[in-house]
XYZ file of C-alpha atoms in Angstrom:
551
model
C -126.796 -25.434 -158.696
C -128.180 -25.942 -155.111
C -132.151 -25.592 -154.903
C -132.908 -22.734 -152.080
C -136.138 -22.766 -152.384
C -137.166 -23.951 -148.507
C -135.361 -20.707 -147.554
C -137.441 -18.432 -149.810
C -138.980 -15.754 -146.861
C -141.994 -13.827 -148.227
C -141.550 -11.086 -145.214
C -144.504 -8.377 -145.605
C -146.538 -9.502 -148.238
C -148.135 -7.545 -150.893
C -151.906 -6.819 -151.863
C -151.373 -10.598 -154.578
C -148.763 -11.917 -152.552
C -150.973 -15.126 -152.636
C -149.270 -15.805 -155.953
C -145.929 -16.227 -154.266
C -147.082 -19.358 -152.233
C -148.074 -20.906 -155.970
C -144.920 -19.770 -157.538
C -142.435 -21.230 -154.530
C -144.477 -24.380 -154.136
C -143.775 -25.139 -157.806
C -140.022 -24.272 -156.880
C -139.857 -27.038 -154.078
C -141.183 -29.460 -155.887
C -138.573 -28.921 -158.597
C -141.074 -27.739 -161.167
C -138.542 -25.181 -162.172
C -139.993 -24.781 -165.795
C -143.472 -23.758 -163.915
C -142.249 -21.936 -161.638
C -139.935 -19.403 -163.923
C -142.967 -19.397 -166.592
C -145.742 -18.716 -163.655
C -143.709 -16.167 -162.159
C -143.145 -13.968 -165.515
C -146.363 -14.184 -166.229
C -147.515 -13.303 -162.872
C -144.995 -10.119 -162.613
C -146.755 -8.422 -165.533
C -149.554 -7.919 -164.270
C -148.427 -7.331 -160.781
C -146.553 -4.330 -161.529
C -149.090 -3.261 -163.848
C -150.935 -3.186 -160.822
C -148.788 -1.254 -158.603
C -147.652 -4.166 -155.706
C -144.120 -3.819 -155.457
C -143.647 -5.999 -152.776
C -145.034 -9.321 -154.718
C -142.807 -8.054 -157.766
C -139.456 -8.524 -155.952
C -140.417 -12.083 -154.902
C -141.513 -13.218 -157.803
C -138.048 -11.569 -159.704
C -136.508 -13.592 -156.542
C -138.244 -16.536 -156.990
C -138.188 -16.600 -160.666
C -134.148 -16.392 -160.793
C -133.937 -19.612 -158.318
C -136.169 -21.425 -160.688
C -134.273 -20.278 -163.636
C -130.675 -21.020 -162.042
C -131.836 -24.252 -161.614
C -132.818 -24.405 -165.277
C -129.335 -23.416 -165.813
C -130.502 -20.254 -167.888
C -128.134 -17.909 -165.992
C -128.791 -14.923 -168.215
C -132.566 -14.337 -167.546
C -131.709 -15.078 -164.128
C -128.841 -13.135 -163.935
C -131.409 -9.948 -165.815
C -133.651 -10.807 -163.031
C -131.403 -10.074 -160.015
C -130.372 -6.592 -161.671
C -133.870 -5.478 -161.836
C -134.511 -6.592 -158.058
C -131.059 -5.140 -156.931
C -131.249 -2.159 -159.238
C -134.758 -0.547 -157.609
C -135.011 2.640 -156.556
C -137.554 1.612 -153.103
C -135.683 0.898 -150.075
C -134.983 -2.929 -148.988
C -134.555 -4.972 -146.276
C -130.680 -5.125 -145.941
C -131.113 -9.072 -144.998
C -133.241 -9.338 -147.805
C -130.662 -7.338 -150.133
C -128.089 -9.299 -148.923
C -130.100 -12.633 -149.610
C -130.720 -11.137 -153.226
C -127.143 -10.217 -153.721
C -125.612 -13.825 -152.917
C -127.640 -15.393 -155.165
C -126.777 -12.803 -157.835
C -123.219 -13.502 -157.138
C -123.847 -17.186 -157.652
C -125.089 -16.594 -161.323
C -122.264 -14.319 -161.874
C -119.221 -17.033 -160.685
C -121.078 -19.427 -162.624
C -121.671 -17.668 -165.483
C -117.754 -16.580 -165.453
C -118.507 -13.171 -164.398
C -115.988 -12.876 -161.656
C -115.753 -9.742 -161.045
C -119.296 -8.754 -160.626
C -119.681 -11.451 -158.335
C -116.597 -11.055 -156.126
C -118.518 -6.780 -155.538
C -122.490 -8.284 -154.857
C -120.479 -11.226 -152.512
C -118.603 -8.538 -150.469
C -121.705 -6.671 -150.635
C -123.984 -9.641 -148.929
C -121.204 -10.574 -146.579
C -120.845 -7.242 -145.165
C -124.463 -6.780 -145.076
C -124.597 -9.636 -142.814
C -121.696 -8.564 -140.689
C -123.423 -5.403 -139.740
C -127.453 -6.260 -140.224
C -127.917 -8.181 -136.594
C -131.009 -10.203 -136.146
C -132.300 -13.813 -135.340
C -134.699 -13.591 -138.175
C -135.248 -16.176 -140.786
C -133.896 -14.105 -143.258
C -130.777 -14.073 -141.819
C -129.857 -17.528 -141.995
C -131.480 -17.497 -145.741
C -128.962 -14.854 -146.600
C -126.293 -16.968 -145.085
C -126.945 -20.216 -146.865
C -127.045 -18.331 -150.193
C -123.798 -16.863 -149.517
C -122.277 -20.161 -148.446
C -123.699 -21.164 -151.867
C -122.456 -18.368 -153.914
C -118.550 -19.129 -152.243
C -119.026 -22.832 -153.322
C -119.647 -21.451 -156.675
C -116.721 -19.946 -156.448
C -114.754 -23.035 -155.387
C -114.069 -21.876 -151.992
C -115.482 -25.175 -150.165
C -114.194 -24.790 -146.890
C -115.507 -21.060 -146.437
C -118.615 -22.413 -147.868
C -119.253 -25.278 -145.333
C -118.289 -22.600 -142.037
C -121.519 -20.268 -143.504
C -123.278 -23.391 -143.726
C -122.514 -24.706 -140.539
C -123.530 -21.457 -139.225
C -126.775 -21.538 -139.955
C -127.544 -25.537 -139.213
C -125.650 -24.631 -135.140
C -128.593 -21.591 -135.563
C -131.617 -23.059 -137.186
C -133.017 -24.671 -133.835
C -133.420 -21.164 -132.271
C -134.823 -19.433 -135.254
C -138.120 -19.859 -136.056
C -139.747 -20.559 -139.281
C -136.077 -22.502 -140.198
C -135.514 -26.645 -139.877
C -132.205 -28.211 -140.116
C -133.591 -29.933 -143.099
C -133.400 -26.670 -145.083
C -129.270 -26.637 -144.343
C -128.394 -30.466 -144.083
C -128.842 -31.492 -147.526
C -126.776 -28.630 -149.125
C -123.867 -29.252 -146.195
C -123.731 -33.013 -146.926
C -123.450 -32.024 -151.124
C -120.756 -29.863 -150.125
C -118.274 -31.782 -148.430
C -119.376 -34.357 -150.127
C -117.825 -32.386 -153.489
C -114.889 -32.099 -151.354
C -114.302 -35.795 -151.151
C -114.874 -36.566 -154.533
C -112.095 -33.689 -155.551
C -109.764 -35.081 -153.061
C -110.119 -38.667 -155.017
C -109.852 -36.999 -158.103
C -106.549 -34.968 -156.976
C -104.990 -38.554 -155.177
C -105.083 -37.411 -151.721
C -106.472 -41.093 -150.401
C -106.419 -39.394 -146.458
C -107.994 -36.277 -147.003
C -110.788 -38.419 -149.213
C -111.294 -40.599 -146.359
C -111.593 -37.584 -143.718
C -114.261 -35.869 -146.122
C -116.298 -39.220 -146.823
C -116.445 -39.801 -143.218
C -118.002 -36.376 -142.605
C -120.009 -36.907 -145.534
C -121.496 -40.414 -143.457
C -122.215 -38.822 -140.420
C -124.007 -35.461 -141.656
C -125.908 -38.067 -144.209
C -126.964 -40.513 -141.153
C -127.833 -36.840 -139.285
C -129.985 -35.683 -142.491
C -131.752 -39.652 -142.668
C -132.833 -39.295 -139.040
C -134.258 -35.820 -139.012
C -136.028 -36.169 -142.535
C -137.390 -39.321 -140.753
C -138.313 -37.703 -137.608
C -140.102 -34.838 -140.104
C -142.088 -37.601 -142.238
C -140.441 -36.588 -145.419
C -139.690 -39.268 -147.441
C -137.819 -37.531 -150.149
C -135.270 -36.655 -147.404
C -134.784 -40.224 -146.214
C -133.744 -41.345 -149.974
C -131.632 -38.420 -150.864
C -129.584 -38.529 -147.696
C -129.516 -42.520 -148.295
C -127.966 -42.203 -151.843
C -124.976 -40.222 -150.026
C -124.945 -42.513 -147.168
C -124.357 -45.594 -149.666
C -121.736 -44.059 -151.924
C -119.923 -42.528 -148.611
C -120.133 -46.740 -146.759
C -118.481 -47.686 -150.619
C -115.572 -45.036 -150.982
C -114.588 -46.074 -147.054
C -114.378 -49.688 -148.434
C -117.787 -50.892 -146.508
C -119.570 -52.700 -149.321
C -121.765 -54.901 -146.754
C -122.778 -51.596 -145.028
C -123.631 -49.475 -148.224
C -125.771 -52.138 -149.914
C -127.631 -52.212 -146.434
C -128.407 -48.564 -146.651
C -129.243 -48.733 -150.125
C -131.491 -52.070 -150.100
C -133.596 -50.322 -147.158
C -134.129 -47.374 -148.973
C -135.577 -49.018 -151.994
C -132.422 -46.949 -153.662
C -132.041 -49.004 -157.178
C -136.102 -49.053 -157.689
C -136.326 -44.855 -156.812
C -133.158 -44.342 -159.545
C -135.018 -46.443 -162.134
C -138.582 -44.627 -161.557
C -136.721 -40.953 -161.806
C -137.374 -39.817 -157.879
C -133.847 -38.419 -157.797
C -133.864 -37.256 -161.157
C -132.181 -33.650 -161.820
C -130.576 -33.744 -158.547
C -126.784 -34.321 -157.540
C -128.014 -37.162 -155.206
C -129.117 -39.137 -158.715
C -125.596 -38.496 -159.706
C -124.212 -40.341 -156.228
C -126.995 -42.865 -156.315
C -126.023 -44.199 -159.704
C -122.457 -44.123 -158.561
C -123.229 -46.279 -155.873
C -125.294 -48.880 -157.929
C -122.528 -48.977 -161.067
C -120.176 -49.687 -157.647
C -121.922 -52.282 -155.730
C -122.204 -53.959 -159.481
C -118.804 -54.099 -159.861
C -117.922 -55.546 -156.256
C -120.311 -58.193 -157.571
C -118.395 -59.154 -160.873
C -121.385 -57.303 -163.340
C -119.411 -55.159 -165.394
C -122.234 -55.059 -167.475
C -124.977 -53.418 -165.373
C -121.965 -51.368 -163.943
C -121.014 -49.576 -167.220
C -124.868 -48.550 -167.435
C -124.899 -46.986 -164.282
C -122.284 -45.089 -164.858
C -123.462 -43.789 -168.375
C -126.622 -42.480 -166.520
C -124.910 -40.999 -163.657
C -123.178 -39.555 -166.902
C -126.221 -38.136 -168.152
C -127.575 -36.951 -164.468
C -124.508 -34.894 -164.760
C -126.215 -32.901 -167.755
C -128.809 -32.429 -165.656
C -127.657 -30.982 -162.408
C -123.711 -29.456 -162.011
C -120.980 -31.072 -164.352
C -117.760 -30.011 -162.762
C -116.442 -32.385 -159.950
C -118.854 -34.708 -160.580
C -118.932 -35.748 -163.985
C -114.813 -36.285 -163.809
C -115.620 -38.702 -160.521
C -117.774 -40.373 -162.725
C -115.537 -40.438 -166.047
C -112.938 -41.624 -163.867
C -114.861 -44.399 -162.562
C -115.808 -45.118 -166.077
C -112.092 -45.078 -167.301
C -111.208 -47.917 -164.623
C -114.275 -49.862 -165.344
C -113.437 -50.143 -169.019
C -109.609 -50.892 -168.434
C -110.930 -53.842 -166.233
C -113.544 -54.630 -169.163
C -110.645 -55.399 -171.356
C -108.679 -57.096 -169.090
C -111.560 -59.869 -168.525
C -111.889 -59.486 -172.186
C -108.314 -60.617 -172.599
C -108.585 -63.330 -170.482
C -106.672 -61.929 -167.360
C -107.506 -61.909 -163.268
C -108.304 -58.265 -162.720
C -107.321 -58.873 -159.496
C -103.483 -60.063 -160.188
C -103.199 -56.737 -163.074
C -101.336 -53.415 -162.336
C -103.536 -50.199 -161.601
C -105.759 -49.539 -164.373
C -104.780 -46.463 -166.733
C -107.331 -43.925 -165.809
C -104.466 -41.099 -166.371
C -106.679 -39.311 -168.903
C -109.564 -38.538 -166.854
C -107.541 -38.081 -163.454
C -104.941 -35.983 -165.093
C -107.387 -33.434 -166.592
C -109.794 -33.565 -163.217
C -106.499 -32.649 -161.220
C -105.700 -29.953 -163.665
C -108.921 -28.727 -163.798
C -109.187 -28.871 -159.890
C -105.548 -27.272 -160.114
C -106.738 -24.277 -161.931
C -110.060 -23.706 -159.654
C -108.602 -24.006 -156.386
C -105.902 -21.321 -157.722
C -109.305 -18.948 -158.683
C -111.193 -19.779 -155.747
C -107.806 -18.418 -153.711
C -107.984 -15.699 -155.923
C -111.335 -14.689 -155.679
C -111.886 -15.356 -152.347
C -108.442 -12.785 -151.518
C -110.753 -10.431 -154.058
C -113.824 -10.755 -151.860
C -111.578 -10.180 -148.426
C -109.772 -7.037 -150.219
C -112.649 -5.280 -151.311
C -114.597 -5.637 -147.729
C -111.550 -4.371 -145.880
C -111.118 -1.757 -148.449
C -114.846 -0.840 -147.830
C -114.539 -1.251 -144.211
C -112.042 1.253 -144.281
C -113.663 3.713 -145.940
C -117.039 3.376 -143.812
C -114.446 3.766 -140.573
C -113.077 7.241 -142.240
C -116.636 8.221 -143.099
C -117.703 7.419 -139.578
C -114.497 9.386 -138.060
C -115.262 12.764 -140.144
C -118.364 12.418 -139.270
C -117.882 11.725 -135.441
C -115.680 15.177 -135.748
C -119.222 16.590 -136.819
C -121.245 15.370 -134.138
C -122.596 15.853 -130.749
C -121.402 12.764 -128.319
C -123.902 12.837 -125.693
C -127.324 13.393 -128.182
C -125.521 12.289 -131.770
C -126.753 15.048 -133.718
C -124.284 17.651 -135.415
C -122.017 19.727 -133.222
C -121.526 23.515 -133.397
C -118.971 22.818 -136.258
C -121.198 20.745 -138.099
C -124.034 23.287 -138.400
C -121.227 26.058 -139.716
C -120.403 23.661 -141.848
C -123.520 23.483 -143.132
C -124.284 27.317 -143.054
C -121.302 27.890 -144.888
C -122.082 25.521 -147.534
C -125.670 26.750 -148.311
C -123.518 30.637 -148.345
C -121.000 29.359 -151.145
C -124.278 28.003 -153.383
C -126.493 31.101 -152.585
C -128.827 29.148 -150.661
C -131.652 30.885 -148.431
C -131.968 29.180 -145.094
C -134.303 28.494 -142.481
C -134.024 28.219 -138.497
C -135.438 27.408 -135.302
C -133.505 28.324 -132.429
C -134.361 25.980 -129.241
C -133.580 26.403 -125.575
C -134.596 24.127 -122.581
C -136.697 26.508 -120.301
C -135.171 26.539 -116.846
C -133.033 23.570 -117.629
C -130.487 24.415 -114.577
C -133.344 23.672 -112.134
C -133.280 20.311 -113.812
C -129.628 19.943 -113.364
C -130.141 21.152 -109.707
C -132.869 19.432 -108.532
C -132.517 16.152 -110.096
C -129.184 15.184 -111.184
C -126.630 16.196 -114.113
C -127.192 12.686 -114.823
C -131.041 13.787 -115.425
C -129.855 16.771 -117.049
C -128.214 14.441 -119.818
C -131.145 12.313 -120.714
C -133.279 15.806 -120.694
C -130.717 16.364 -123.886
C -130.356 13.435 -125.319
C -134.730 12.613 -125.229
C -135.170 16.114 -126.674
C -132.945 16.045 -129.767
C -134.757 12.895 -130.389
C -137.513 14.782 -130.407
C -136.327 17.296 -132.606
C -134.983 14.314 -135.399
C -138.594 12.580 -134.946
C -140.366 16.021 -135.896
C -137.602 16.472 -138.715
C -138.092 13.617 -140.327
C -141.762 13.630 -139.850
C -142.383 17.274 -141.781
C -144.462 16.595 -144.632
C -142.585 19.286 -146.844
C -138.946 17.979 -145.570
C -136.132 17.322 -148.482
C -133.987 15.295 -146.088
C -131.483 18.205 -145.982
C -132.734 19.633 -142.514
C -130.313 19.542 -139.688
C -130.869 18.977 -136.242
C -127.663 20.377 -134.014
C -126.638 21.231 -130.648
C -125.500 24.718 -130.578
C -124.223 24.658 -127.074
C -125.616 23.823 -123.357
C -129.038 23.418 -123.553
C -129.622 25.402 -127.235
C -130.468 23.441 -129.962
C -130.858 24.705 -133.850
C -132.852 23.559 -136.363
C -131.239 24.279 -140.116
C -134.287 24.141 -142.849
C -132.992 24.425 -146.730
C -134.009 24.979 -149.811
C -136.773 27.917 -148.590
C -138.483 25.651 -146.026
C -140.917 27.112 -143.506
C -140.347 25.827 -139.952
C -143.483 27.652 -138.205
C -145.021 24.495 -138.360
C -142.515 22.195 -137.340
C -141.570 24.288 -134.522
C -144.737 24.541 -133.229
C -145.152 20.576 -133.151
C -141.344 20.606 -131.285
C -142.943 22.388 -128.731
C -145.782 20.315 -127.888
C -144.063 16.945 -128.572
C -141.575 18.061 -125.878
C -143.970 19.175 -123.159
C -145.733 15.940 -124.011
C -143.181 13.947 -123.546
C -143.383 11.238 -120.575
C -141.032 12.933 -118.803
C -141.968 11.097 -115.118
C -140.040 8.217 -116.748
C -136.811 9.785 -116.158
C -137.373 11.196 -113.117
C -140.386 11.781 -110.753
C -142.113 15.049 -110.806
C -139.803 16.329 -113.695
C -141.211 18.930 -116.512
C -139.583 20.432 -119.589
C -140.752 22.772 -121.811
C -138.537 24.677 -124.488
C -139.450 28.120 -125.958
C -138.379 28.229 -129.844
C -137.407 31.221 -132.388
C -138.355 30.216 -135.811
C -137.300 32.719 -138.991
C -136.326 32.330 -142.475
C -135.610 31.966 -145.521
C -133.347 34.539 -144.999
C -129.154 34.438 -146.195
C -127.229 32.049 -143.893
C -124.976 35.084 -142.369
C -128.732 36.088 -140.775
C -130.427 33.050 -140.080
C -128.969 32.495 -136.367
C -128.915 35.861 -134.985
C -132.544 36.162 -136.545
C -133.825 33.121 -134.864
C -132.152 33.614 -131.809
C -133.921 37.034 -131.215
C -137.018 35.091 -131.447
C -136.265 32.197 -129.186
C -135.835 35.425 -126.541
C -139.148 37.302 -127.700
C -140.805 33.299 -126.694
C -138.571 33.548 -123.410
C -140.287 37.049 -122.689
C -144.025 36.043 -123.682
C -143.908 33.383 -120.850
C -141.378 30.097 -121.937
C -142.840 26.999 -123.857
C -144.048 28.557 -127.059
C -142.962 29.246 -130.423
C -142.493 32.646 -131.700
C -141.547 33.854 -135.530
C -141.299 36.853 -137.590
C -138.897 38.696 -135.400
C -136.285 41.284 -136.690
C -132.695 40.062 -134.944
C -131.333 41.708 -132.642
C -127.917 43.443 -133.203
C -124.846 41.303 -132.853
């Protein structure tokens, strides 16, 4: 598994959110047994002390550490608590969370629980706009969670995506992207050796070169070290598998690359895997089978340590023609002058193998594709039914959505609550000013009436704001709610409203009926005849208690 640790964003911290800059330093330093141990120990006593906020990164941080660790069943119990929580999250942040939960689940042969928290993060991002670091973090761990899957080149156009974006988002260095793209296509050249496609091997290795040259400069230009080597081990192996032994031994001799594999720098990391390849390479170029075979049986062993898949059948197959020409010298023969080496065994199970995972990556990427249409479809019908139900200039409910409403609260036996609000005078506004002006007048005041909906301290979410027609506006209170208050605060928010900024010397004030609980059949007609008992006291008050009048 990738490391994703750079892109870990700590957003608004908690009250002990200091413990988050321990836990993620451990992560980038590839402490991953520290870090998962540090941050269960840490979460305890978090949530025993109430910060929510420093829980989630910890559960975030935690399941990196432990994906790297390769213990995909804590991790993958981690990400279900984090996704599973009642508070509300950052969609970015869900969708960051989700990816990575997706990754566990393809790699822990959970397919279809990845292929729903995928098309969950992807859609997320489709709709969630922003420059924000988070953004691109969510991206890269969705390019990761695809390559996971096996779907390489939809991988590298997420990743690719956020390494064209990282320059103009802050807090986000091409560093962060550049190592994972280069592993990636990378992968895709060794698979295209392994499956005999010499061209398409070629193409990838020379795209591996150039993004490796691209990572060696800007780790340079950043003073990180650990970049320089990393990107050199695929620089060498990409110089070798393009035939340019001169060049690769270059890159690797200036790197120090044979004394970093010996003293463990690139230890539990795919780039061990490539350096080793490279060294048990340039060894045989120089005639020392020897030293070649034992870099290959510890790029063997890296592969324990970091991802087997593609890369432990390059290196088996690499092994399989080193021994054939072992036992050719052995036998007295010119290597040179003897057929193709029999490396059938290895090559024929890495191209099944490859076989069968392109065939599920197509699968599961067509999975992924169905499910977002099929939700994107349903949020377009949602959205239609409710466009029948709404207002188009102010985007609250219509007339039809309020009897909706009132009928519904009729069929459960449901006592309702109304206030009934008209624009005083509002066709001076429309004659004076403009109908233009008169508009905005609407659409400013039933944001009004939302912001002093959602504000009421005793709302349960089921009010309704609504035009009723013109310049009348009703607000539907359930569940027994008492709207003196709130219409009392609707009529000072609106005449304090900085109305001047829509057009000079312009006033509104509303006058509001307020009544209820009463049955729905009652509730209009009952706030109505208020709303006219306010028009008769003198306009931009509230008034309540009033019998209605007859229909």
């Amino acid at each position: 598994m990738a490391g994703a640790g750079p892109l870990v964003v700590h957003g608004a911290p908690g009250p002990f959110h200091g413990v988050v800059d321990e836990v993620v330093a451990a992560l980038d330093a590839c402490e991953f047994a520290a870090c998962a141990a540090r941050c269960a120990e840490a979460l305890l006593w978090v949530e025993a002390l109430g910060d929510r906020s420093t829980a989630r990164y910890l559960r975030y941080v935690g399941a990196l550490a432990l994906v790297e660790l390769a213990e995909l069943g804590r991790a993958s119990d981690l990400l279900e608590e984090l996704l599973g929580g009642t508070e509300p999250q950052d969609a970015l942040w869900r969708a960051k969370a989700l990816a990575l939960a997706a990754e566990v689940a393809f790699t822990g042969g959970r397919p279809a629980r990845a292929v729903e928290h995928l098309a969950e993060a992807l859609d997320l991002l489709d709709t969630t706009p922003s420059r924000h670091v988070n953004r691109l973090s969510a991206t890269m761990a969705s390019a990761l969670a695809l390559q996971a899957a096996g779907a390489h080149p939809e991988a590298e156009v997420l990743l690719r995506r956020v390494l064209a974006d990282a320059p103009a988002t802050e807090g986000v260095h091409e560093l962060n992207v550049l190592p994972e793209l280069v592993l990636l296509v990378a992968e895709r050249a060794a698979s295209a050796e392994l499956g005999g496609d010499r061209g398409e091997a070629d193409l990838q290795w020379r795209r591996v070169l150039e993004l490796a040259l691209r990572w060696r400069r800007s780790g340079r230009a950043a003073h990180e070290p650990s970049h320089e080597l990393r990107s050199t081990a695929a620089e060498a192996l990409a110089w070798q598998r393009l035939g340019d032994h001169a060049a690769a031994s270059a890159a690797a001799d200036g790197a120090g690359l044979l004394s970093a594999a010996r003293e463990g720098a690139l230890t539990g990391r795919v780039e061990g895997v490539m350096a080793r390849l490279h060294l048990a390479g340039a060894a045989q170029h120089r005639g020392d089978l020897a030293t070649a075979g034992a870099r290959l049986d510890e790029a063997l062993a890296e592969t324990h340590r970091t991802e087997p898949g593609v890369w432990a059948f390059a290196v088996l197959a690499v092994r399989a023609e080193l021994d054939a020409t072992e036992r050719a010298v052995a036998a007295g023969a010119d290597p040179a002058q003897q057929p193709e080496p029999r490396t059938d065994r290895w090559r024929d199970l890495a191209r099944l193998v490859l076989k069968r995972t392109a065939a599920t990556s197509r699968s599961l990427v067509s999975e992924v594709d169905a499910l977002r249409r099929a939700r994107g479809a349903a949020r377009a019908s949602d959205a239609a039914a409710r466009d029948v139900l709404t207002d188009p200039l102010t985007r609250v409910a219509n007339r039809r959505g309020l009897d909706e409403a009132l009928a519904e609260a009729a069929r459960t036996g449901q006592a309702v609550s109304a206030c009934f609000v008209d624009l005083d005078r509002f066709k001076a506004v429309n004659d004076h000013h403009s109908h233009e002006v008169g508009d905005e007048v609407l659409r400013r005041v039933a944001a009004v009436l939302v912001e002093v909906v959602r504000s009421r301290p005793a709302s349960s979410g089921d009010d309704l704001v609504a035009r009723y027609g013109g310049d009348e506006f009703v607000v539907l209170g359930r569940c027994g709610a008492d709207l003196g208050p709130a219409a009392r605060r609707v009529v000072e928010a609106v005449a304090a409203h900085p109305w001047e900024q829509v057009a000079p010397g312009l006033r509104v004030t509303v006058s509001v009926g307020v009544t209820g609980p009463v049955p729905p059949a009652q509730v209009l007609a009952a706030s109505d005849a208020a709303m006219l008992a306010a028009k008769r006291l003198g306009r931009g008050r509230a008034v309540g208690e009033v019998r209605a009048r007859p229909a």
